[in-house]
CSV table of C-alpha atoms and ligand atoms in Angstrom, one decimal:
chain,number,residue,atom,x,y,z
A,1,MET,CA,-59.7,-24.3,31.6
A,2,GLU,CA,-63.1,-25.8,31.4
A,3,LYS,CA,-65.2,-26.8,28.3
A,4,LEU,CA,-68.9,-27.3,27.9
A,5,VAL,CA,-70.1,-30.7,26.7
A,6,ILE,CA,-73.5,-31.0,25.1
A,7,GLU,CA,-75.3,-34.2,24.0
A,8,GLY,CA,-77.6,-32.6,21.5
A,9,GLY,CA,-80.9,-33.6,19.9
A,10,ILE,CA,-83.2,-33.3,22.9
A,11,PRO,CA,-86.2,-31.0,22.5
A,12,LEU,CA,-86.1,-28.5,25.4
A,13,GLN,CA,-89.2,-28.4,27.5
A,14,GLY,CA,-90.4,-26.5,30.6
A,15,GLU,CA,-89.7,-23.1,32.2
A,16,VAL,CA,-86.6,-21.1,32.8
A,17,LYS,CA,-86.3,-18.0,35.0
A,18,ILE,CA,-84.4,-15.1,33.6
A,19,SER,CA,-81.7,-13.3,35.7
A,20,GLY,CA,-81.0,-9.7,36.0
A,21,ALA,CA,-79.5,-8.0,33.0
A,22,LYS,CA,-75.8,-7.8,32.7
A,23,ASN,CA,-75.9,-4.7,30.6
A,24,ALA,CA,-78.2,-2.9,33.1
A,25,ALA,CA,-76.3,-4.1,36.2
A,26,LEU,CA,-72.9,-2.7,34.9
A,27,PRO,CA,-74.1,0.9,34.4
A,28,LEU,CA,-76.1,0.9,37.6
A,29,MET,CA,-73.2,-0.4,39.6
A,30,ALA,CA,-71.0,2.4,38.1
A,31,ALA,CA,-73.7,5.0,39.0
A,32,THR,CA,-73.2,4.2,42.7
A,33,LEU,CA,-69.9,6.2,42.3
A,34,LEU,CA,-71.8,9.4,41.8
A,35,CYS,CA,-72.5,10.0,45.5
A,36,ALA,CA,-71.2,8.9,48.9
A,37,GLY,CA,-73.3,6.4,50.8
A,38,ARG,CA,-74.6,2.8,50.8
A,39,HIS,CA,-76.5,1.9,47.7
A,40,ILE,CA,-78.6,-1.3,47.3
A,41,LEU,CA,-79.0,-3.0,44.0
A,42,ARG,CA,-81.3,-5.9,43.6
A,43,ASN,CA,-81.6,-8.7,41.1
A,44,VAL,CA,-77.9,-8.4,40.2
A,45,PRO,CA,-76.7,-11.4,38.2
A,46,ASP,CA,-73.6,-13.2,39.6
A,47,LEU,CA,-71.4,-13.2,36.4
A,48,ARG,CA,-67.8,-12.8,35.5
A,49,ASP,CA,-68.5,-9.2,34.3
A,50,THR,CA,-70.4,-8.1,37.5
A,51,ARG,CA,-67.5,-9.6,39.5
A,52,THR,CA,-65.0,-7.6,37.5
A,53,LEU,CA,-66.8,-4.4,38.1
A,54,THR,CA,-67.1,-5.3,41.8
A,55,ARG,CA,-63.3,-5.6,41.8
A,56,LEU,CA,-62.9,-2.3,40.1
A,57,LEU,CA,-65.3,-0.6,42.6
A,58,GLU,CA,-63.4,-2.2,45.5
A,59,ASN,CA,-60.1,-1.0,44.0
A,60,LEU,CA,-61.5,2.5,44.0
A,61,GLY,CA,-62.3,2.2,47.7
A,62,ALA,CA,-66.0,1.0,47.7
A,63,VAL,CA,-67.1,-1.7,50.1
A,64,VAL,CA,-69.2,-4.2,48.2
A,65,GLU,CA,-71.2,-7.1,49.8
A,66,ARG,CA,-73.4,-9.6,48.0
A,67,LYS,CA,-76.3,-11.4,49.7
A,68,GLY,CA,-78.1,-13.6,47.2
A,69,ASP,CA,-78.9,-11.4,44.3
A,70,CYS,CA,-78.6,-8.2,46.3
A,71,LEU,CA,-75.5,-6.0,46.2
A,72,SER,CA,-74.8,-3.5,48.9
A,73,ILE,CA,-72.2,-0.9,47.5
A,74,ASP,CA,-70.9,1.6,50.0
A,75,THR,CA,-69.1,4.4,48.1
A,76,THR,CA,-68.6,6.7,51.1
A,77,VAL,CA,-64.8,6.7,50.8
A,78,LEU,CA,-63.1,6.7,47.4
A,79,ARG,CA,-59.3,6.3,47.7
A,80,HIS,CA,-58.6,7.4,44.2
A,81,GLY,CA,-60.2,8.0,40.8
A,82,GLU,CA,-58.2,5.6,38.6
A,83,ALA,CA,-59.5,2.5,36.7
A,84,PRO,CA,-56.4,0.5,35.9
A,85,TYR,CA,-55.5,-1.3,32.7
A,86,GLU,CA,-55.5,-4.7,34.4
A,87,LEU,CA,-59.2,-4.5,35.1
A,88,VAL,CA,-60.4,-2.5,32.0
A,89,LYS,CA,-58.6,-4.9,29.6
A,90,THR,CA,-60.7,-7.8,30.9
A,91,MET,CA,-64.0,-5.9,30.5
A,92,ARG,CA,-64.4,-2.8,28.3
A,93,ALA,CA,-67.6,-1.8,30.0
A,94,SER,CA,-65.3,-0.6,32.9
A,95,VAL,CA,-65.2,2.6,30.9
A,96,LEU,CA,-68.6,3.3,32.5
A,97,VAL,CA,-66.8,4.6,35.6
A,98,LEU,CA,-65.5,7.5,33.6
A,99,GLY,CA,-68.5,9.8,33.8
A,100,PRO,CA,-69.4,9.2,37.4
A,101,LEU,CA,-65.9,9.5,38.7
A,102,LEU,CA,-65.3,12.8,36.8
A,103,ALA,CA,-68.7,14.2,38.0
A,104,ARG,CA,-68.0,13.3,41.7
A,105,LEU,CA,-64.2,13.9,42.0
A,106,GLY,CA,-63.5,16.5,39.3
A,107,LYS,CA,-60.7,14.3,38.0
A,108,THR,CA,-60.2,10.8,36.8
A,109,ARG,CA,-57.9,8.4,34.9
A,110,VAL,CA,-59.5,5.4,33.2
A,111,SER,CA,-57.6,3.0,31.0
A,112,LEU,CA,-58.5,3.2,27.4
A,113,PRO,CA,-60.2,-0.2,26.5
A,114,GLY,CA,-58.2,-2.1,23.9
A,115,GLY,CA,-59.4,-3.9,20.8
A,116,CYS,CA,-62.3,-6.3,21.0
A,117,ALA,CA,-63.2,-9.6,19.3
A,118,ILE,CA,-66.3,-8.1,17.7
A,119,GLY,CA,-65.0,-4.8,16.3
A,120,GLU,CA,-62.9,-1.8,16.9
A,121,ARG,CA,-65.3,-0.3,19.4
A,122,PRO,CA,-63.9,3.3,19.9
A,123,VAL,CA,-64.9,5.4,22.9
A,124,ASN,CA,-64.7,8.8,21.1
A,125,PHE,CA,-68.4,9.6,21.8
A,126,HIS,CA,-67.6,9.2,25.6
A,127,THR,CA,-64.5,11.5,25.5
A,128,ASP,CA,-65.9,14.1,23.0
A,129,GLY,CA,-69.1,14.3,25.1
A,130,LEU,CA,-67.2,15.0,28.3
A,131,ARG,CA,-65.2,17.7,26.4
A,132,GLN,CA,-68.5,19.3,25.4
A,133,LEU,CA,-69.5,19.2,29.0
A,134,GLY,CA,-66.4,21.3,29.7
A,135,ALA,CA,-63.9,18.7,30.8
A,136,VAL,CA,-60.3,18.7,29.6
A,137,CYS,CA,-60.0,15.2,28.3
A,138,THR,CA,-56.8,13.7,26.9
A,139,ILE,CA,-55.3,10.3,26.1
A,140,LYS,CA,-52.0,9.8,27.8
A,141,GLU,CA,-50.0,6.5,28.1
A,142,GLY,CA,-53.0,4.4,27.3
A,143,TYR,CA,-55.3,6.2,29.7
A,144,ILE,CA,-58.2,8.6,29.3
A,145,GLU,CA,-57.4,11.5,31.6
A,146,ALA,CA,-60.4,13.8,32.3
A,147,GLU,CA,-60.5,16.9,34.6
A,148,ALA,CA,-63.1,19.6,35.2
A,149,GLU,CA,-63.6,22.0,38.1
A,150,PHE,CA,-67.3,21.6,37.3
A,151,LEU,CA,-69.2,20.2,34.3
A,152,ARG,CA,-71.5,22.6,32.3
A,153,GLY,CA,-74.8,21.5,30.7
A,154,THR,CA,-74.9,21.6,26.9
A,155,THR,CA,-76.5,19.8,23.9
A,156,ILE,CA,-74.7,16.7,22.7
A,157,TYR,CA,-75.7,14.8,19.5
A,158,PHE,CA,-74.6,11.2,18.9
A,159,ASP,CA,-73.7,10.3,15.3
A,160,ILE,CA,-74.8,6.8,16.2
A,161,PRO,CA,-76.9,5.9,19.3
A,162,SER,CA,-74.3,4.5,21.7
A,163,VAL,CA,-75.5,2.5,24.7
A,164,THR,CA,-72.6,3.0,27.1
A,165,GLY,CA,-71.8,6.4,25.6
A,166,THR,CA,-75.4,7.6,26.5
A,167,GLU,CA,-75.0,6.0,29.9
A,168,ASN,CA,-71.7,7.7,30.6
A,169,LEU,CA,-72.8,11.1,29.6
A,170,LEU,CA,-76.2,10.7,31.3
A,171,MET,CA,-74.4,10.0,34.6
A,172,ALA,CA,-71.9,12.8,34.2
A,173,ALA,CA,-74.6,15.3,33.3
A,174,THR,CA,-76.7,14.7,36.5
A,175,LEU,CA,-74.2,16.8,38.5
A,176,ALA,CA,-73.4,19.4,35.8
A,177,ARG,CA,-74.4,23.0,36.1
A,178,GLY,CA,-77.4,23.8,33.9
A,179,THR,CA,-79.3,21.6,31.5
A,180,THR,CA,-77.8,18.9,29.2
A,181,VAL,CA,-79.7,17.5,26.2
A,182,LEU,CA,-78.6,14.2,24.7
A,183,LYS,CA,-79.9,13.9,21.2
A,184,ASN,CA,-80.0,10.7,19.1
A,185,ALA,CA,-79.4,8.9,22.4
A,186,ALA,CA,-79.7,5.1,22.7
A,187,ARG,CA,-83.1,3.9,23.8
A,188,GLU,CA,-82.2,0.4,25.0
A,189,PRO,CA,-84.3,-0.7,28.1
A,190,GLU,CA,-81.1,-0.8,30.2
A,191,ILE,CA,-80.9,3.0,29.8
A,192,GLY,CA,-84.5,3.3,31.1
A,193,ASN,CA,-83.3,1.3,34.2
A,194,LEU,CA,-80.4,3.7,34.7
A,195,VAL,CA,-82.7,6.8,34.3
A,196,ASP,CA,-85.0,5.4,37.0
A,197,MET,CA,-82.1,4.8,39.3
A,198,LEU,CA,-80.7,8.2,38.8
A,199,ASN,CA,-84.1,9.9,39.2
A,200,SER,CA,-84.6,8.0,42.4
A,201,MET,CA,-81.2,9.4,43.6
A,202,GLY,CA,-82.5,12.9,43.0
A,203,ALA,CA,-81.4,13.5,39.4
A,204,ARG,CA,-83.8,15.3,37.1
A,205,ILE,CA,-83.9,13.4,33.8
A,206,ALA,CA,-86.8,13.7,31.3
A,207,GLY,CA,-87.4,11.8,28.1
A,208,ARG,CA,-87.0,8.2,29.4
A,209,GLY,CA,-87.4,5.7,26.6
A,210,THR,CA,-86.9,8.3,23.8
A,211,ASP,CA,-83.9,9.4,21.9
A,212,VAL,CA,-83.8,12.8,23.5
A,213,LEU,CA,-82.8,12.9,27.2
A,214,THR,CA,-82.9,16.2,29.0
A,215,ILE,CA,-80.9,16.3,32.2
A,216,GLU,CA,-81.3,19.3,34.6
A,217,GLY,CA,-78.1,19.2,36.7
A,218,VAL,CA,-78.5,19.0,40.5
A,219,THR,CA,-75.9,19.8,43.2
A,220,ALA,CA,-76.2,16.6,45.1
A,221,LEU,CA,-77.6,13.1,44.8
A,222,GLN,CA,-78.5,10.5,47.5
A,223,PRO,CA,-77.8,6.7,47.6
A,224,ALA,CA,-80.1,4.4,45.6
A,225,ASP,CA,-82.2,1.3,46.2
A,226,CYS,CA,-82.9,0.0,42.8
A,227,ARG,CA,-83.8,-3.3,41.0
A,228,ILE,CA,-82.0,-4.5,37.9
A,229,ILE,CA,-84.4,-5.3,35.0
A,230,ALA,CA,-84.5,-8.8,33.5
A,231,ASP,CA,-81.9,-9.7,30.9
A,232,ARG,CA,-83.7,-9.5,27.5
A,233,ILE,CA,-80.7,-11.1,25.7
A,234,GLU,CA,-80.7,-14.0,28.1
A,235,ALA,CA,-84.4,-14.4,27.6
A,236,GLY,CA,-84.0,-14.3,23.8
A,237,THR,CA,-81.2,-16.8,23.9
A,238,TYR,CA,-83.4,-19.3,25.8
A,239,LEU,CA,-86.3,-18.7,23.4
A,240,LEU,CA,-84.1,-19.4,20.5
A,241,ALA,CA,-82.6,-22.5,22.2
A,242,ILE,CA,-86.0,-24.0,22.8
A,243,ALA,CA,-87.1,-23.2,19.3
A,244,ALA,CA,-83.9,-24.7,17.7
A,245,THR,CA,-84.4,-28.0,19.5
A,246,GLY,CA,-88.0,-28.3,18.4
A,247,GLY,CA,-89.1,-28.0,22.0
A,248,SER,CA,-91.7,-25.9,23.7
A,249,GLY,CA,-91.3,-23.9,26.8
A,250,ARG,CA,-91.5,-20.6,28.6
A,251,VAL,CA,-89.1,-18.0,29.8
A,252,THR,CA,-90.3,-16.3,33.0
A,253,GLY,CA,-89.5,-13.2,34.9
A,254,CYS,CA,-88.8,-11.2,31.8
A,255,CYS,CA,-90.3,-8.2,30.0
A,256,PRO,CA,-91.8,-9.2,26.6
A,257,ALA,CA,-91.9,-5.5,25.6
A,258,ASP,CA,-88.1,-5.5,25.6
A,259,LEU,CA,-87.9,-8.1,22.8
A,260,PRO,CA,-90.3,-6.6,20.1
A,261,SER,CA,-88.2,-7.5,17.1
A,262,LEU,CA,-87.2,-11.0,18.1
A,263,VAL,CA,-90.8,-12.0,18.9
A,264,GLU,CA,-92.0,-10.9,15.5
A,265,LYS,CA,-89.0,-12.6,13.7
A,266,LEU,CA,-89.8,-15.8,15.5
A,267,ARG,CA,-93.4,-15.6,14.4
A,268,TYR,CA,-92.3,-14.9,10.8
A,269,ALA,CA,-90.2,-18.1,11.0
A,270,GLY,CA,-93.3,-20.0,11.9
A,271,LEU,CA,-93.1,-20.4,15.6
A,272,VAL,CA,-96.0,-19.7,18.0
A,273,ILE,CA,-95.1,-17.1,20.6
A,274,ARG,CA,-97.4,-16.2,23.4
A,275,GLU,CA,-96.9,-13.2,25.7
A,276,GLU,CA,-98.3,-13.8,29.2
A,277,GLY,CA,-97.6,-11.1,31.8
A,278,ASP,CA,-93.9,-11.4,32.5
A,279,SER,CA,-93.3,-14.5,30.5
A,280,LEU,CA,-92.9,-15.6,26.9
A,281,ALA,CA,-93.9,-19.0,25.7
A,282,VAL,CA,-92.6,-20.6,22.5
A,283,SER,CA,-93.9,-23.6,20.8
A,284,TRP,CA,-94.0,-25.3,17.4
A,285,PRO,CA,-97.0,-25.2,15.1
A,286,GLY,CA,-98.4,-28.5,13.8
A,287,ALA,CA,-96.1,-28.7,10.8
A,288,GLN,CA,-92.5,-29.3,12.0
A,289,THR,CA,-90.8,-26.8,9.6
A,290,LEU,CA,-89.6,-23.3,9.9
A,291,VAL,CA,-88.9,-20.9,7.1
A,292,GLY,CA,-85.8,-18.7,6.7
A,293,VAL,CA,-86.2,-15.1,7.9
A,294,ASP,CA,-84.0,-12.1,7.3
A,295,ILE,CA,-82.7,-9.9,10.1
A,296,LYS,CA,-80.8,-6.6,10.2
A,297,THR,CA,-79.3,-5.5,13.5
A,298,ALA,CA,-80.1,-2.0,14.7
A,299,PRO,CA,-80.3,0.0,17.9
A,300,PHE,CA,-83.4,-0.6,20.1
A,301,PRO,CA,-86.2,-1.2,19.2
A,302,GLY,CA,-84.5,-2.8,16.1
A,303,TYR,CA,-83.2,-6.3,16.1
A,304,PRO,CA,-80.4,-6.5,18.8
A,305,THR,CA,-76.8,-7.3,17.7
A,306,ASP,CA,-76.5,-9.3,20.9
A,307,LEU,CA,-79.0,-11.8,19.5
A,308,GLN,CA,-77.7,-12.0,16.0
A,309,ALA,CA,-75.4,-15.0,16.4
A,310,GLN,CA,-78.1,-17.0,18.2
A,311,PHE,CA,-80.6,-16.2,15.5
A,312,MET,CA,-78.2,-17.4,12.9
A,313,ALA,CA,-77.9,-20.8,14.7
A,314,LEU,CA,-81.7,-21.2,14.4
A,315,MET,CA,-81.6,-20.2,10.8
A,316,THR,CA,-79.2,-23.1,9.9
A,317,LEU,CA,-82.2,-25.4,10.9
A,318,CYS,CA,-84.8,-23.7,8.7
A,319,ASN,CA,-86.0,-24.4,5.2
A,320,GLY,CA,-84.8,-21.8,2.8
A,321,GLN,CA,-82.4,-18.9,3.0
A,322,SER,CA,-81.9,-16.2,5.6
A,323,ALA,CA,-80.0,-13.0,5.0
A,324,ILE,CA,-78.4,-11.5,8.1
A,325,HIS,CA,-77.1,-7.9,8.0
A,326,GLU,CA,-74.9,-6.9,11.0
A,327,THR,CA,-74.9,-3.1,11.1
A,328,ILE,CA,-73.6,-2.4,14.6
A,329,PHE,CA,-70.2,-4.2,14.8
A,330,GLU,CA,-67.8,-4.8,11.9
A,331,ASN,CA,-66.5,-8.2,13.0
A,332,ARG,CA,-69.5,-10.0,14.6
A,333,PHE,CA,-69.5,-13.2,12.5
A,334,MET,CA,-66.8,-15.1,14.4
A,335,HIS,CA,-69.3,-17.9,15.1
A,336,VAL,CA,-69.8,-18.6,11.4
A,337,ALA,CA,-66.6,-20.7,11.0
A,338,GLU,CA,-67.5,-22.7,14.1
A,339,LEU,CA,-71.1,-23.2,12.9
A,340,ARG,CA,-69.7,-24.5,9.6
A,341,ARG,CA,-67.7,-27.1,11.5
A,342,MET,CA,-71.1,-28.4,12.6
A,343,GLY,CA,-72.4,-28.6,9.1
A,344,ALA,CA,-74.0,-25.2,8.6
A,345,LYS,CA,-74.0,-23.6,5.2
A,346,ILE,CA,-73.3,-19.9,5.6
A,347,LYS,CA,-71.7,-17.4,3.2
A,348,VAL,CA,-70.3,-14.2,4.5
A,349,ASP,CA,-69.5,-11.0,2.6
A,350,GLY,CA,-68.5,-8.1,4.8
A,351,ARG,CA,-71.3,-7.3,7.1
A,352,PHE,CA,-73.8,-9.7,5.3
A,353,ALA,CA,-74.2,-13.4,5.9
A,354,VAL,CA,-76.5,-15.7,3.9
A,355,VAL,CA,-77.6,-18.9,5.7
A,356,SER,CA,-78.9,-21.8,3.6
A,357,GLY,CA,-81.0,-23.7,6.1
A,358,GLN,CA,-80.9,-27.4,6.0
A,359,GLY,CA,-83.9,-28.3,8.1
A,360,MET,CA,-84.0,-29.6,11.7
A,361,THR,CA,-81.5,-32.4,11.1
A,362,GLY,CA,-78.9,-30.1,9.5
A,363,LEU,CA,-76.4,-29.9,12.3
A,364,LYS,CA,-74.0,-32.5,13.6
A,365,GLY,CA,-72.0,-32.2,16.9
A,366,ALA,CA,-68.3,-31.2,16.7
A,367,PRO,CA,-65.6,-29.7,18.8
A,368,VAL,CA,-65.9,-25.9,18.5
A,369,MET,CA,-64.3,-22.9,20.1
A,370,ALA,CA,-66.1,-19.9,21.8
A,371,THR,CA,-64.7,-16.5,20.7
A,372,ASP,CA,-66.9,-14.0,22.4
A,373,LEU,CA,-69.9,-14.0,24.6
A,374,ARG,CA,-72.8,-14.1,22.1
A,375,ALA,CA,-70.9,-16.2,19.5
A,376,SER,CA,-70.5,-18.7,22.3
A,377,SER,CA,-74.2,-18.8,23.0
A,378,SER,CA,-75.0,-19.4,19.4
A,379,LEU,CA,-72.7,-22.5,19.6
A,380,VAL,CA,-74.6,-23.7,22.6
A,381,ILE,CA,-77.9,-23.4,20.7
A,382,ALA,CA,-76.3,-25.2,17.7
A,383,GLY,CA,-74.9,-27.9,20.1
A,384,LEU,CA,-78.3,-28.4,21.7
A,385,ALA,CA,-80.0,-28.8,18.3
A,386,ALA,CA,-77.3,-31.0,16.7
A,387,SER,CA,-77.2,-34.7,16.7
A,388,GLY,CA,-74.3,-36.2,18.7
A,389,ARG,CA,-71.8,-34.5,21.0
A,390,THR,CA,-70.5,-30.9,20.9
A,391,ASP,CA,-67.5,-29.8,23.0
A,392,ILE,CA,-67.3,-26.0,23.3
A,393,SER,CA,-63.9,-24.8,24.6
A,394,ARG,CA,-63.1,-21.4,26.2
A,395,ILE,CA,-66.4,-21.2,28.0
A,396,TYR,CA,-65.1,-18.3,30.2
A,397,HIS,CA,-66.8,-16.1,27.5
A,398,LEU,CA,-70.2,-17.6,28.4
A,399,GLU,CA,-69.6,-17.0,32.1
A,400,ARG,CA,-69.3,-13.3,31.4
A,401,GLY,CA,-73.0,-13.1,30.6
A,402,TYR,CA,-75.1,-16.2,31.4
A,403,GLU,CA,-75.8,-16.9,35.0
A,404,ASN,CA,-76.2,-20.6,35.9
A,405,LEU,CA,-76.2,-21.7,32.3
A,406,VAL,CA,-75.7,-25.4,32.9
A,407,GLU,CA,-78.3,-25.5,35.7
A,408,LYS,CA,-80.9,-23.6,33.6
A,409,LEU,CA,-80.4,-25.8,30.5
A,410,THR,CA,-80.5,-29.0,32.6
A,411,GLY,CA,-83.8,-27.7,34.0
A,412,LEU,CA,-85.1,-27.6,30.5
A,413,GLY,CA,-84.1,-31.2,29.9
A,414,ALA,CA,-80.8,-30.7,28.1
A,415,ARG,CA,-77.8,-33.0,28.6
A,416,VAL,CA,-75.0,-30.6,29.2
A,417,TRP,CA,-72.1,-30.4,31.6
A,418,LYS,CA,-68.7,-28.9,32.2
A,419,GLU,CA,-65.5,-30.8,31.9
A,420,ARG,CA,-61.8,-30.0,32.4
A,421,GLU,CA,-60.0,-29.5,29.1
B,501,LIG,N1,-69.3,3.7,18.7
B,501,LIG,C1,-68.4,4.7,18.2
B,501,LIG,N2,-67.8,5.5,19.1
B,501,LIG,C2,-68.1,5.4,20.5
B,501,LIG,C3,-69.0,4.4,20.9
B,501,LIG,C4,-69.6,3.6,20.0
B,501,LIG,O1,-68.2,4.8,17.0
B,501,LIG,O2,-67.5,6.2,21.2
B,501,LIG,C5,-70.0,2.8,17.7
B,501,LIG,C6,-69.6,1.4,17.9
B,501,LIG,O3,-68.4,1.1,17.3
B,501,LIG,C7,-70.8,0.7,17.4
B,501,LIG,C8,-71.9,1.6,17.7
B,501,LIG,O4,-71.3,2.9,18.0
B,501,LIG,O5,-70.7,0.6,16.0
B,501,LIG,C9,-72.8,1.2,18.9
B,501,LIG,O6,-71.9,0.8,20.0
B,501,LIG,P1,-72.3,1.0,21.5
B,501,LIG,O7,-71.5,2.2,22.0
B,501,LIG,O8,-73.8,1.2,21.6
B,501,LIG,O9,-71.9,-0.3,22.2
B,501,LIG,P2,-71.4,-0.4,23.7
B,501,LIG,O10,-72.1,0.6,24.5
B,501,LIG,O11,-69.9,-0.5,23.7
B,501,LIG,C10,-73.3,-2.0,24.5
B,501,LIG,C11,-73.4,-3.4,25.1
B,501,LIG,C12,-73.0,-4.4,24.0
B,501,LIG,C13,-73.9,-4.3,22.9
B,501,LIG,C14,-73.9,-2.9,22.3
B,501,LIG,C15,-74.9,-2.6,21.2
B,501,LIG,C16,-72.9,-3.0,27.4
B,501,LIG,C17,-72.0,-3.1,28.6
B,501,LIG,N3,-72.5,-3.4,26.2
B,501,LIG,O12,-71.9,-1.9,24.1
B,501,LIG,O13,-73.1,-5.7,24.7
B,501,LIG,O14,-73.6,-5.2,21.9
B,501,LIG,O15,-74.2,-1.9,23.4
B,501,LIG,O16,-76.2,-2.9,21.6
B,501,LIG,O17,-74.1,-2.4,27.5
B,501,LIG,C18,-72.8,-8.0,25.0
B,501,LIG,O18,-73.5,-7.9,26.0
B,501,LIG,O19,-72.4,-9.1,24.5
B,501,LIG,C19,-72.3,-6.8,24.3
B,501,LIG,C20,-71.3,-6.7,23.5
C-alpha cells in the first residue's frame, strides 16, 4: 500500500485545472446501457471509481476504450443483466446500472450495496421508485432483483432529494410508457449533465435544474456524444487548500455557478474570491486572519456534504469558532479524530461539530489515516497547512475521486509525494 507524504507550511500559488466530475461521469457511463450502440463520453476523469464502473460495463458485455480523457463505450451486445457483489461492494454507485438495465432488458439483478464509512446509505428510494414504475422488485440473497415487461409512467415523490436515486429513476423513466414526474428530485449539477445527455439521446425530459422533472417516455434512444461537466467538489477542495495554506491561486476549467454556497462561505470567512469566466481565484485580504464561519450541509444549492470535511480543515486555522451541521449522512465526521491528531480542537455531538480555530499556525504534521474519500482530502488540506511532515496512509480512498492529485498539488508549489508504506 502507498501513503502520501506532505511537507506542509508552503503557501500554494498558481493555477490548477479541474478534471471532469466523478459524480457526473458515473451516471453518464451507466446511461450508455440504455440503448445499443457506440457512445462517446468526453472529459471523463481517470479515477479508481470510473475504472470500477468500466469493469462493470465490460462485465456486462460492453466494449470500453479510453483515449486521453475520452471514453468510447459500445453497448451493442449485453451478455447479461447482472451487477455482481465483487464490483458493487467496492463502489456503491454501481447501483446506477439498475435503472438502465431494467429499462433496456426488462430484467436485472444488481448486488445490494453494503454499509458505508459515512452512513447507512439505504437504496429504498431506488427500489420503491422502480416498483412505482411497475417493476416487481425484490431483495434476494443480497441482490436487488427487478423485472418488468414494460415500465409505466407515474408520479414519484422523494422524501429526501436523492442524487443517485433521482438519476436511476430518471434513466429508467426515459423508456417507460407514458409520463413520469419526479417530485422533490435532487437538483445537483451532475443531474443536469445527465438530463442533457439523455435528451441528446432522444429522451424527453423537462424541468432541468429544478426539483420537478417530467419525463415523457419514448420507445427508443440513440447513442450519445456528451461531455462530462467539471468536478465542483475537486474545484472546491483546491480552493480550500489554497486558502488554508495562506496562498493565492486560481482553479480553472470549472463552473463557478456550481459552487454558490462555498464561494459565499469563503467570503464570510474573510477571503477574496473572484469569479472570472470558467475560473475561480482565491486570495487573502491584507490582514492575515480568517474568522470562523458556520455551515450546514444540504442538497444543492445548499452547502455540499462532499465539501464539509475540507471546510472543517480550514476552520481549524481560523480565529474563533465554527459550528458544522452535517444533515445528509449520519457518520461523516470520521476525519475529526485524525484532525485532532494534528492539534485541531473539535467537539462533536451527533451531527454537530464545533471547531475552535487556533489561527494559521494551529496545525502540526502527524501520521494520520484516510477513512473515506472526502475525509482524506480534508487531511491533505490540513497536512498542506500544518508545519512539519504529515503521512497519510490508505490513500486509495483519495484515488477514487482526485485525478493526478500529487501532480496538481506539486504544480501549485506543494511538497508532496507518494511512498510505499
Ligand atoms: N437516502 C435514503 N434512501 C435512498 C437513498 C438515499 O434514505 O434510497 C438518503 C441517504 O441516506 C442520505 C440522503 O438520502 O441521507 C441523500 O443521499 P443521496 O441518495 O443523495 O446520496 P447518493 O446518491 O448515494 C451522491 C454522491 C455522494 C454525495 C451524495 C450527497 C454519487 C455517485 N455519490 O450519493 O458522493 O455525498 O450524493 O450529495 O453521486 C462522494 O463523492 O464522496 C460522495 C459520497
